[in-house]
Every structure is written in C-alpha cells, then in structure tokens.
mmCIF file of C-alpha atoms in Angstrom:
data_model
loop_
_atom_site.group_PDB
_atom_site.id
_atom_site.type_symbol
_atom_site.label_atom_id
_atom_site.label_comp_id
_atom_site.label_asym_id
_atom_site.label_seq_id
_atom_site.Cartn_x
_atom_site.Cartn_y
_atom_site.Cartn_z
ATOM 1 C CA MET A 26 94.209 136.118 140.946
ATOM 2 C CA THR A 27 91.241 138.319 140.101
ATOM 3 C CA GLY A 28 90.753 138.701 136.355
ATOM 4 C CA SER A 29 93.193 135.903 135.467
ATOM 5 C CA SER A 30 90.700 134.405 133.030
ATOM 6 C CA ASP A 31 90.740 137.667 131.048
ATOM 7 C CA HIS A 32 94.538 137.473 130.688
ATOM 8 C CA GLN A 33 94.280 133.881 129.472
ATOM 9 C CA LYS A 34 91.663 134.732 126.861
ATOM 10 C CA GLU A 35 93.033 134.416 123.338
ATOM 11 C CA PHE A 36 91.228 136.668 120.881
ATOM 12 C CA THR A 37 90.814 135.234 117.405
ATOM 13 C CA VAL A 38 89.420 135.786 113.908
ATOM 14 C CA SER A 39 87.826 133.093 111.776
ATOM 15 C CA VAL A 40 89.709 131.710 108.792
ATOM 16 C CA GLU A 41 86.659 132.525 106.665
ATOM 17 C CA THR A 42 87.061 136.213 107.522
ATOM 18 C CA LEU A 43 90.776 136.070 106.699
ATOM 19 C CA VAL A 44 90.066 134.479 103.325
ATOM 20 C CA SER A 45 87.637 137.305 102.585
ATOM 21 C CA HIS A 46 90.251 139.921 103.529
ATOM 22 C CA GLY A 47 92.853 138.125 101.434
ATOM 23 C CA GLN A 48 90.554 138.250 98.416
ATOM 24 C CA ALA A 49 89.954 141.960 99.072
ATOM 25 C CA LEU A 50 93.713 142.543 99.141
ATOM 26 C CA GLU A 51 94.152 140.676 95.879
ATOM 27 C CA GLN A 52 91.496 142.812 94.183
ATOM 28 C CA TYR A 53 93.005 146.013 95.577
ATOM 29 C CA LEU A 54 96.448 145.138 94.199
ATOM 30 C CA ARG A 55 94.985 144.134 90.857
ATOM 31 C CA ASP A 56 93.312 147.540 90.652
ATOM 32 C CA ARG A 57 96.604 149.155 91.673
ATOM 33 C CA GLY A 58 98.253 147.313 88.808
ATOM 34 C CA ASP A 59 101.044 145.417 90.554
ATOM 35 C CA TYR A 60 99.369 142.259 91.784
ATOM 36 C CA GLU A 61 101.449 139.911 89.629
ATOM 37 C CA SER A 62 104.743 141.337 90.865
ATOM 38 C CA LEU A 63 103.822 141.798 94.543
ATOM 39 C CA LEU A 64 101.216 139.237 95.517
ATOM 40 C CA GLN A 65 102.356 135.948 94.035
ATOM 41 C CA THR A 66 103.524 134.628 97.399
ATOM 42 C CA PHE A 67 100.550 136.026 99.279
ATOM 43 C CA GLY A 68 98.215 134.688 96.634
ATOM 44 C CA GLU A 69 99.473 131.185 97.356
ATOM 45 C CA GLU A 70 98.832 131.733 101.058
ATOM 46 C CA VAL A 71 95.236 132.780 100.313
ATOM 47 C CA LYS A 72 94.736 129.537 98.406
ATOM 48 C CA LYS A 73 96.042 127.622 101.425
ATOM 49 C CA LEU A 74 93.654 129.478 103.718
ATOM 50 C CA ALA A 75 90.757 128.715 101.405
ATOM 51 C CA ALA A 76 91.429 125.005 101.915
ATOM 52 C CA PHE A 77 91.226 125.302 105.711
ATOM 53 C CA ASN A 78 88.158 124.467 107.746
ATOM 54 C CA PRO A 79 86.252 127.805 107.794
ATOM 55 C CA ARG A 80 85.259 127.103 111.421
ATOM 56 C CA GLN A 81 88.916 127.438 112.485
ATOM 57 C CA ARG A 82 90.208 130.679 113.997
ATOM 58 C CA VAL A 83 93.551 132.518 114.041
ATOM 59 C CA PRO A 84 94.991 134.594 116.948
ATOM 60 C CA VAL A 85 94.603 138.368 116.562
ATOM 61 C CA ASP A 86 98.251 139.154 117.394
ATOM 62 C CA THR A 87 99.428 136.790 114.635
ATOM 63 C CA ILE A 88 97.268 138.668 112.147
ATOM 64 C CA ALA A 89 98.574 142.045 113.351
ATOM 65 C CA ARG A 90 102.208 141.027 112.781
ATOM 66 C CA ASN A 91 101.409 139.754 109.311
ATOM 67 C CA ILE A 92 99.486 142.912 108.372
ATOM 68 C CA ASP A 93 102.353 145.184 109.432
ATOM 69 C CA THR A 94 104.831 143.043 107.488
ATOM 70 C CA LEU A 95 102.581 143.000 104.453
ATOM 71 C CA ALA A 96 102.083 146.784 104.522
ATOM 72 C CA GLN A 97 105.854 147.246 104.436
ATOM 73 C CA TRP A 98 106.260 144.605 101.755
ATOM 74 C CA ILE A 99 103.844 146.262 99.338
ATOM 75 C CA ASN A 100 104.870 149.784 100.414
ATOM 76 C CA GLU A 101 101.379 150.801 101.520
ATOM 77 C CA PRO A 102 101.331 152.939 104.711
ATOM 78 C CA TYR A 103 97.517 153.147 104.689
ATOM 79 C CA LEU A 104 96.701 149.525 103.964
ATOM 80 C CA GLY A 105 93.767 149.122 106.369
ATOM 81 C CA LEU A 106 92.135 152.321 105.186
ATOM 82 C CA LYS A 107 92.423 151.402 101.517
ATOM 83 C CA LEU A 108 91.279 147.804 101.963
ATOM 84 C CA ALA A 109 88.112 148.644 103.924
ATOM 85 C CA PRO A 110 85.841 149.338 100.904
ATOM 86 C CA TYR A 111 87.011 146.121 99.244
ATOM 87 C CA SER A 112 86.504 144.092 102.430
ATOM 88 C CA VAL A 113 82.958 145.385 102.948
ATOM 89 C CA ARG A 114 82.026 144.377 99.404
ATOM 90 C CA ARG A 115 83.401 140.889 100.128
ATOM 91 C CA GLN A 116 81.413 140.535 103.360
ATOM 92 C CA GLN A 117 78.143 139.682 101.634
ATOM 93 C CA ARG A 118 76.494 138.508 104.842
ATOM 94 C CA LEU A 119 76.657 142.062 106.203
ATOM 95 C CA ALA A 120 74.210 143.025 103.491
ATOM 96 C CA LEU A 121 71.826 140.320 104.734
ATOM 97 C CA PHE A 122 71.516 141.884 108.168
ATOM 98 C CA PHE A 123 72.356 145.550 107.887
ATOM 99 C CA THR A 124 70.504 147.195 105.017
ATOM 100 C CA GLU A 125 67.374 147.762 107.106
ATOM 101 C CA ARG A 126 66.382 151.429 106.845
ATOM 102 C CA GLU A 127 63.285 151.247 109.039
ATOM 103 C CA LEU A 128 65.223 150.239 112.135
ATOM 104 C CA PRO A 129 66.019 153.313 114.277
ATOM 105 C CA LEU A 130 69.653 154.366 113.894
ATOM 106 C CA LEU A 131 70.577 153.679 117.519
ATOM 107 C CA ASP A 132 69.353 150.085 117.391
ATOM 108 C CA TYR A 133 70.852 149.628 113.930
ATOM 109 C CA LEU A 134 74.282 150.595 115.279
ATOM 110 C CA ARG A 135 73.838 148.434 118.372
ATOM 111 C CA LEU A 136 73.032 145.347 116.298
ATOM 112 C CA LEU A 137 75.897 146.089 113.927
ATOM 113 C CA ALA A 138 78.265 146.421 116.898
ATOM 114 C CA ARG A 139 77.046 143.148 118.418
ATOM 115 C CA TYR A 140 77.460 141.286 115.159
ATOM 116 C CA ALA A 141 80.919 142.708 114.473
ATOM 117 C CA CYS A 142 82.141 141.639 117.917
ATOM 118 C CA ILE A 143 80.906 138.078 117.325
ATOM 119 C CA SER A 144 82.356 137.700 113.837
ATOM 120 C CA SER A 145 85.745 139.122 114.798
ATOM 121 C CA GLU A 146 87.339 139.410 118.227
ATOM 122 C CA VAL A 147 89.798 142.055 117.028
ATOM 123 C CA MET A 148 87.712 144.892 118.505
ATOM 124 C CA ARG A 149 84.837 145.512 120.843
ATOM 125 C CA MET A 150 82.343 148.303 120.257
ATOM 126 C CA GLU A 151 80.420 150.232 122.879
ATOM 127 C CA LEU A 152 77.690 152.808 122.342
ATOM 128 C CA GLU A 153 76.993 155.957 124.289
ATOM 129 C CA THR A 154 74.167 158.408 123.628
ATOM 130 C CA THR A 155 73.631 162.084 124.295
ATOM 131 C CA GLN A 156 70.736 164.275 123.256
ATOM 132 C CA GLN A 157 72.644 165.208 120.082
ATOM 133 C CA HIS A 158 74.923 162.276 119.317
ATOM 134 C CA ILE A 159 75.315 158.510 119.146
ATOM 135 C CA ILE A 160 78.942 157.692 119.939
ATOM 136 C CA LEU A 161 80.367 154.371 118.777
ATOM 137 C CA ARG A 162 83.626 153.594 120.564
ATOM 138 C CA VAL A 163 86.020 151.044 119.071
ATOM 139 C CA THR A 164 88.524 149.435 121.445
ATOM 140 C CA PRO A 165 91.095 146.741 120.589
ATOM 141 C CA ASN A 166 90.630 143.600 122.672
ATOM 142 C CA SER A 167 94.376 143.096 122.697
ATOM 143 C CA PRO A 168 95.944 146.595 122.544
ATOM 144 C CA GLN A 169 99.535 145.291 122.558
ATOM 145 C CA GLY A 170 98.780 142.866 119.724
ATOM 146 C CA ILE A 171 96.950 145.164 117.354
ATOM 147 C CA SER A 172 98.027 146.975 114.209
ATOM 148 C CA ARG A 173 97.133 150.545 113.274
ATOM 149 C CA HIS A 174 96.017 149.123 109.936
ATOM 150 C CA GLN A 175 93.465 146.922 111.721
ATOM 151 C CA ILE A 176 92.056 149.846 113.696
ATOM 152 C CA GLU A 177 91.788 152.148 110.688
ATOM 153 C CA GLY A 178 90.377 149.358 108.512
ATOM 154 C CA PHE A 179 87.788 148.389 111.136
ATOM 155 C CA VAL A 180 86.591 151.977 111.625
ATOM 156 C CA ALA A 181 86.522 152.578 107.864
ATOM 157 C CA SER A 182 84.509 149.372 107.344
ATOM 158 C CA ILE A 183 81.901 150.380 109.928
ATOM 159 C CA HIS A 184 81.638 153.783 108.247
ATOM 160 C CA ALA A 185 81.207 152.159 104.818
ATOM 161 C CA ILE A 186 78.488 149.767 106.036
ATOM 162 C CA VAL A 187 76.484 152.549 107.687
ATOM 163 C CA ASN A 188 76.909 154.881 104.731
ATOM 164 C CA GLN A 189 75.818 152.257 102.209
ATOM 165 C CA ALA A 190 72.807 151.147 104.244
ATOM 166 C CA ARG A 191 71.638 154.490 105.619
ATOM 167 C CA GLY A 192 73.248 157.132 103.396
ATOM 168 C CA LEU A 193 74.687 158.671 106.561
ATOM 169 C CA LEU A 194 78.092 160.205 107.283
ATOM 170 C CA PRO A 195 79.517 160.489 110.806
ATOM 171 C CA ARG A 196 79.767 163.920 112.418
ATOM 172 C CA CYS A 197 83.342 163.095 113.359
ATOM 173 C CA ILE A 198 85.840 160.220 113.596
ATOM 174 C CA ASP A 199 88.690 160.036 116.096
ATOM 175 C CA PHE A 200 91.690 157.718 116.380
ATOM 176 C CA SER A 201 93.721 157.159 119.543
ATOM 177 C CA HIS A 202 96.970 156.542 117.656
ATOM 178 C CA PRO A 203 99.096 159.480 116.504
ATOM 179 C CA LEU A 204 98.973 160.903 113.022
ATOM 180 C CA PRO A 205 101.011 158.506 110.819
ATOM 181 C CA ASP A 206 102.395 161.328 108.652
ATOM 182 C CA PRO A 207 103.745 164.278 110.665
ATOM 183 C CA ALA A 208 103.417 166.440 107.556
ATOM 184 C CA GLY A 209 99.623 166.485 107.968
ATOM 185 C CA VAL A 210 96.445 164.464 107.502
ATOM 186 C CA PRO A 211 96.475 162.917 104.016
ATOM 187 C CA GLN A 212 93.446 163.675 101.843
ATOM 188 C CA LEU A 213 92.914 159.911 101.648
ATOM 189 C CA TYR A 214 91.363 159.879 105.129
ATOM 190 C CA THR A 215 88.734 162.426 104.161
ATOM 191 C CA GLU A 216 88.016 160.638 100.887
ATOM 192 C CA VAL A 217 87.508 157.248 102.563
ATOM 193 C CA LEU A 218 85.821 158.358 105.795
ATOM 194 C CA GLY A 219 83.795 161.345 104.575
ATOM 195 C CA VAL A 220 85.285 163.509 107.349
ATOM 196 C CA THR A 221 88.779 164.548 108.395
ATOM 197 C CA PRO A 222 89.570 162.466 111.495
ATOM 198 C CA GLY A 223 91.309 163.533 114.672
ATOM 199 C CA PHE A 224 94.420 161.709 115.889
ATOM 200 C CA GLY A 225 95.928 161.142 119.317
ATOM 201 C CA GLN A 226 92.484 161.260 120.923
ATOM 202 C CA SER A 227 91.357 159.388 124.041
ATOM 203 C CA HIS A 228 89.281 156.867 122.065
ATOM 204 C CA ASN A 229 88.784 155.446 118.595
ATOM 205 C CA ARG A 230 85.226 156.492 117.819
ATOM 206 C CA LEU A 231 82.611 157.356 115.221
ATOM 207 C CA VAL A 232 80.041 159.997 116.165
ATOM 208 C CA TYR A 233 76.627 160.060 114.452
ATOM 209 C CA PRO A 234 73.701 162.479 114.857
ATOM 210 C CA ASN A 235 70.984 161.379 117.288
ATOM 211 C CA GLN A 236 68.133 162.990 115.397
ATOM 212 C CA GLN A 237 65.488 160.970 117.260
ATOM 213 C CA ARG A 238 67.082 161.762 120.646
ATOM 214 C CA ASP A 239 66.978 158.023 121.162
ATOM 215 C CA GLN A 240 68.171 156.327 124.377
ATOM 216 C CA TYR A 241 68.570 152.788 125.714
ATOM 217 C CA THR A 242 69.066 151.358 129.176
ATOM 218 C CA LEU A 243 70.037 147.673 128.846
ATOM 219 C CA PRO A 244 72.069 145.830 126.175
ATOM 220 C CA GLN A 245 69.242 143.409 125.305
ATOM 221 C CA ARG A 246 66.520 146.093 125.314
ATOM 222 C CA PRO A 247 65.593 148.072 122.182
ATOM 223 C CA GLY A 248 66.068 151.824 122.369
ATOM 224 C CA THR A 249 63.117 154.131 122.978
ATOM 225 C CA ALA A 250 62.309 154.480 119.275
ATOM 226 C CA GLY A 251 62.983 150.799 118.583
ATOM 227 C CA PHE A 252 60.716 149.715 121.438
ATOM 228 C CA ALA A 253 57.815 151.726 119.995
ATOM 229 C CA HIS A 254 58.560 150.354 116.510
ATOM 230 C CA LEU A 255 58.527 146.787 117.807
ATOM 231 C CA GLN A 256 55.219 147.307 119.601
ATOM 232 C CA ALA A 257 53.716 148.636 116.372
ATOM 233 C CA MET A 258 54.928 145.548 114.498
ATOM 234 C CA GLU A 259 53.438 143.298 117.169
ATOM 235 C CA ALA A 260 50.095 145.093 116.919
ATOM 236 C CA VAL A 261 49.932 144.242 113.215
ATOM 237 C CA LYS A 262 50.950 140.635 113.898
ATOM 238 C CA ARG A 263 48.360 140.373 116.686
ATOM 239 C CA LYS A 264 45.574 141.144 114.248
ATOM 240 C CA GLU A 265 46.874 138.388 111.987
ATOM 241 C CA ILE A 266 47.256 135.597 114.554
ATOM 242 C CA GLY A 267 44.748 136.620 117.240
ATOM 243 C CA ALA A 268 45.227 138.399 120.558
ATOM 244 C CA GLU A 269 44.739 135.217 122.585
ATOM 245 C CA ASN A 270 47.450 133.243 120.802
ATOM 246 C CA TRP A 271 50.090 134.190 123.350
ATOM 247 C CA ALA A 272 52.725 131.626 122.404
ATOM 248 C CA SER A 273 52.733 132.723 118.754
ATOM 249 C CA ARG A 274 52.830 136.400 119.725
ATOM 250 C CA CYS A 275 55.790 135.692 121.993
ATOM 251 C CA ARG A 276 57.645 133.698 119.326
ATOM 252 C CA PHE A 277 57.219 136.581 116.879
ATOM 253 C CA LEU A 278 58.749 139.066 119.316
ATOM 254 C CA LEU A 279 61.445 136.712 120.579
ATOM 255 C CA GLU A 280 62.800 136.065 117.096
ATOM 256 C CA ILE A 281 63.397 139.818 116.749
ATOM 257 C CA LEU A 282 64.644 140.313 120.309
ATOM 258 C CA LEU A 283 67.308 137.647 119.764
ATOM 259 C CA TYR A 284 69.094 140.141 117.495
ATOM 260 C CA TYR A 285 69.715 142.247 120.600
ATOM 261 C CA GLY A 286 71.091 139.376 122.673
ATOM 262 C CA GLU A 287 69.605 137.247 125.455
ATOM 263 C CA PRO A 288 65.871 138.081 125.854
ATOM 264 C CA ASN A 289 64.184 138.099 129.252
ATOM 265 C CA LYS A 290 60.605 137.609 130.367
ATOM 266 C CA SER A 291 60.220 141.096 131.840
ATOM 267 C CA LEU A 292 61.091 142.772 128.543
ATOM 268 C CA LEU A 293 58.766 140.470 126.616
ATOM 269 C CA ALA A 294 55.907 141.169 129.039
ATOM 270 C CA GLU A 295 56.479 144.920 128.760
ATOM 271 C CA LEU A 296 56.258 144.754 124.976
ATOM 272 C CA LEU A 297 52.974 142.854 125.329
ATOM 273 C CA ALA A 298 51.686 145.380 127.904
ATOM 274 C CA VAL A 299 51.174 142.807 130.686
ATOM 275 C CA THR A 300 53.032 141.885 133.863
ATOM 276 C CA PRO A 301 55.567 139.020 133.765
ATOM 277 C CA ARG A 302 53.263 137.014 136.035
ATOM 278 C CA THR A 303 50.279 137.531 133.734
ATOM 279 C CA LEU A 304 52.371 136.557 130.720
ATOM 280 C CA GLN A 305 53.517 133.377 132.454
ATOM 281 C CA ARG A 306 49.921 132.503 133.309
ATOM 282 C CA HIS A 307 48.834 132.913 129.668
ATOM 283 C CA LEU A 308 51.720 130.750 128.445
ATOM 284 C CA GLU A 309 51.057 128.054 131.043
ATOM 285 C CA ALA A 310 47.438 127.952 129.873
ATOM 286 C CA GLU A 311 48.809 127.065 126.420
ATOM 287 C CA GLY A 312 51.075 124.372 127.861
ATOM 288 C CA THR A 313 54.371 126.220 127.748
ATOM 289 C CA GLY A 314 56.431 128.888 129.522
ATOM 290 C CA PHE A 315 58.984 131.569 128.713
ATOM 291 C CA ARG A 316 62.094 129.366 128.973
ATOM 292 C CA PRO A 317 60.683 126.338 127.091
ATOM 293 C CA LEU A 318 59.359 128.676 124.394
ATOM 294 C CA LEU A 319 62.727 130.405 123.989
ATOM 295 C CA ALA A 320 64.637 127.102 123.928
ATOM 296 C CA ASP A 321 62.247 125.591 121.373
ATOM 297 C CA LEU A 322 62.499 128.682 119.161
ATOM 298 C CA ARG A 323 66.293 128.620 119.252
ATOM 299 C CA GLN A 324 66.427 124.925 118.423
ATOM 300 C CA GLN A 325 64.101 125.349 115.461
ATOM 301 C CA LEU A 326 65.871 128.455 114.154
ATOM 302 C CA ALA A 327 69.284 126.816 114.519
ATOM 303 C CA LEU A 328 68.273 124.009 112.165
ATOM 304 C CA ASP A 329 66.652 126.481 109.763
ATOM 305 C CA TYR A 330 69.790 128.614 109.624
ATOM 306 C CA LEU A 331 72.156 125.649 109.291
ATOM 307 C CA ALA A 332 70.128 124.579 106.266
ATOM 308 C CA ARG A 333 71.064 127.860 104.520
ATOM 309 C CA GLU A 334 74.471 127.919 102.906
ATOM 310 C CA GLN A 335 74.881 131.698 103.262
ATOM 311 C CA PHE A 336 74.936 131.576 107.072
ATOM 312 C CA ASN A 337 78.144 130.746 108.913
ATOM 313 C CA ASN A 338 78.492 129.956 112.615
ATOM 314 C CA GLU A 339 79.072 133.609 113.557
ATOM 315 C CA ASP A 340 75.867 134.595 111.743
ATOM 316 C CA ILE A 341 73.852 131.931 113.522
ATOM 317 C CA ALA A 342 75.270 132.783 116.946
ATOM 318 C CA PHE A 343 74.233 136.393 116.333
ATOM 319 C CA LEU A 344 70.745 135.504 115.074
ATOM 320 C CA LEU A 345 70.133 133.230 118.066
ATOM 321 C CA GLY A 346 71.117 135.902 120.586
ATOM 322 C CA TYR A 347 74.367 134.358 121.808
ATOM 323 C CA GLN A 348 77.366 136.415 122.874
ATOM 324 C CA ASP A 349 79.855 134.283 120.947
ATOM 325 C CA VAL A 350 80.144 131.189 118.772
ATOM 326 C CA GLY A 351 81.296 129.025 121.672
ATOM 327 C CA ARG A 352 77.999 129.475 123.520
ATOM 328 C CA PHE A 353 76.063 128.564 120.382
ATOM 329 C CA PHE A 354 78.168 125.392 119.978
ATOM 330 C CA LYS A 355 77.607 124.425 123.604
ATOM 331 C CA ALA A 356 73.847 124.940 123.346
ATOM 332 C CA PHE A 357 73.556 123.079 120.044
ATOM 333 C CA LYS A 358 75.436 120.066 121.369
ATOM 334 C CA SER A 359 73.189 119.995 124.450
ATOM 335 C CA TRP A 360 70.118 119.933 122.170
ATOM 336 C CA TYR A 361 71.220 117.433 119.537
ATOM 337 C CA GLY A 362 74.321 115.661 120.885
ATOM 338 C CA ILE A 363 76.504 116.776 117.960
ATOM 339 C CA THR A 364 78.226 119.994 116.867
ATOM 340 C CA PRO A 365 76.799 122.328 114.198
ATOM 341 C CA GLY A 366 79.617 121.216 111.877
ATOM 342 C CA GLN A 367 78.720 117.550 112.329
ATOM 343 C CA TYR A 368 75.069 118.361 111.665
ATOM 344 C CA ARG A 369 75.926 120.200 108.454
ATOM 345 C CA ALA A 370 78.160 117.349 107.325
ATOM 346 C CA SER A 371 75.168 115.008 107.439
ATOM 347 C CA HIS A 372 72.632 117.644 106.279
ATOM 348 C CA PRO A 373 74.311 119.650 103.479
ATOM 349 C CA PRO A 374 72.891 123.199 103.352
ATOM 350 C CA CYS A 375 70.968 124.500 100.375
ATOM 351 C CA PRO A 376 72.614 127.249 98.302
ATOM 352 C CA PRO A 377 70.904 130.665 98.402
ATOM 353 C CA THR A 378 68.150 131.188 95.837
ATOM 354 C CA GLY A 379 67.563 134.168 93.637
#
C-alpha cells in the first residue's frame, strides 16, 4: 500500500486561472479574426466560469481533454504555444512578484517555480545547477492526463515571464514529447521561445546561463548569491532598527524567507551570524521565541494580504511560505476559527491603488 495517497491525489487548477486562460483565448481569436464564428459557444462557457466561486478548482485531466478538443475545434495545432503570451499578460499577479531584477537569477527561478506549482497543479518544477547552467525541469503531475498544449504553453509562459522581467533568453529548451510535425520544427517555436527546441528528449526543460556560478543546498535556503544579498539587506535594516532589536530583525528576514518556503531557526541564525541557541536566548530576553514570532508574523501578514483585492488564496499561500493552499486554509482556521473566504466576506478587501 506504499504510496497509495499519491495515487489518490487529484491535481487541480483554480477556476480563477481558467477564467484568465479563457479570456486569453478570446483575445487570441479576436486577433486572429474569427472569434465571432468560432468562439460563441466557448465565450458563453467563459461567462459561466466567471460566475463561479474563484476559490473552486477543476481537475487537470478534465482541462486536458477540453484543451485537446478545443484545439481541434478551432484548427490550431499549436494552441498552447500561441496562447502563452496572452496568458502571461492576463496573469497580472505574476508582475507583482516576478519583476525583481536585483534578486539573483537562481533564486528568482526558484521562487517562480514555487509560485507556479502553488497556483496550478498541472506541473511541478525542479531546479538543478551546474557551474555553467541553471536547469529548470518541468514535469506533469499527471502524465496520463496532460495535453501537449498544456506542456508547451506552460514552458512558453515561464520563458515569457523570465524574458520580460530579466531580458534573458534560455540557452536551450527541450520537450519530452515528439515533434508534432514530422516535416520539421515550425518557425513558430523559435519565434515564441527565442530558441529552436529539441523534441523527444528525456525531460521538458529550460536551460539558463549560471553566470554567477550560483548554488543552493536546501529548498528553503537562498542560493549562495541570494544569501549574501539577504545579509547585505539585513545589515542596512540593522542600522535602521538597532542591532539589539532581535525580534524586529528576525521579522524582517522571516518575511523574505517565507518566499522560499518554511523557514527554520538554523537558517535565520546563520543569516544573523549567531548560533541557534544564542538567537533563541536573545528572543527569549524580548519575551518571544522563533516559533511564536513566525506564527505571529504569518497571522498578521495573512490579514494584511486578505485586505488587498489583488491577492488570491494562491498568492497568499505563497507569500506565507506554505506548500499549497490547503495548508494555508488549515492554518488560518486554526488562528481565527473561520476560513479565509469567510473572513473576506465579512471584511471586503480594498481595491489596488495607483
């Protein structure tokens, strides 16, 4: 019975994400010039989706079947590839998190991968580094229930996000599925991806240059360059708040470390150049400890983020360091006795300013 829970896991995508993709498809077909004749039925379905609770989710295999049917219906063999630029423009929240140019490339890609895996369970992304390259592998969570259009669209979207934010093209892109057109690689792939991809490879992957020769050891730990960058930021903050204000120094670092996932006391102590025991002693002298400080920070940030209309549950789970939305829901209910949705219903969020 080992691993039975993995087989029972149903991978899903939020309705909010589907609505965004539906709007991207509508815009693509309008630009193509045949929206009115081809998308009338689908357009009605998008309107129905828009009326759903955006916290609902749809199984990945259901989406895959619909995408393949839709691609045939509109006679578009490269639907995922062509929709990717439209979808990225629709995903405004990606711009909130991933336009940071000062963050080292390795950590940038790691945070992007973590966020993408929270917002959509279609794929998982894993990073590997060499002295020359940062390799971003893209693997379907449900290989038998995935469409080629989803894989190509996902890879193309990651490429577009990185290129827009960093002005960087991958060294190479590989797909594990065979070349769709036996006559050769269409020029479209090179135009959309910036490179001519390989097909029938062992992995779906994007390969970027590792100019800083950056490395990392643990998922929740910044890379070598990111660690040094974070220490430099803390040094500036320390001058502002005082070296002996340990709780405030820790809160500053923890809020950033949450982007990487679940922080731990050893990592925090290392960033502050003390032993975990010394750090605990300083915090106890201020009437707190690592775990109470982390819990209090998460509770405060959760309410702050829920008060902002532009953040959805996937965003907040990411910003609070959780692996998925379910863990955020469980934690929030343990803190306040209600779900995030119930809290928002009684505390309507403020629309974004500016």
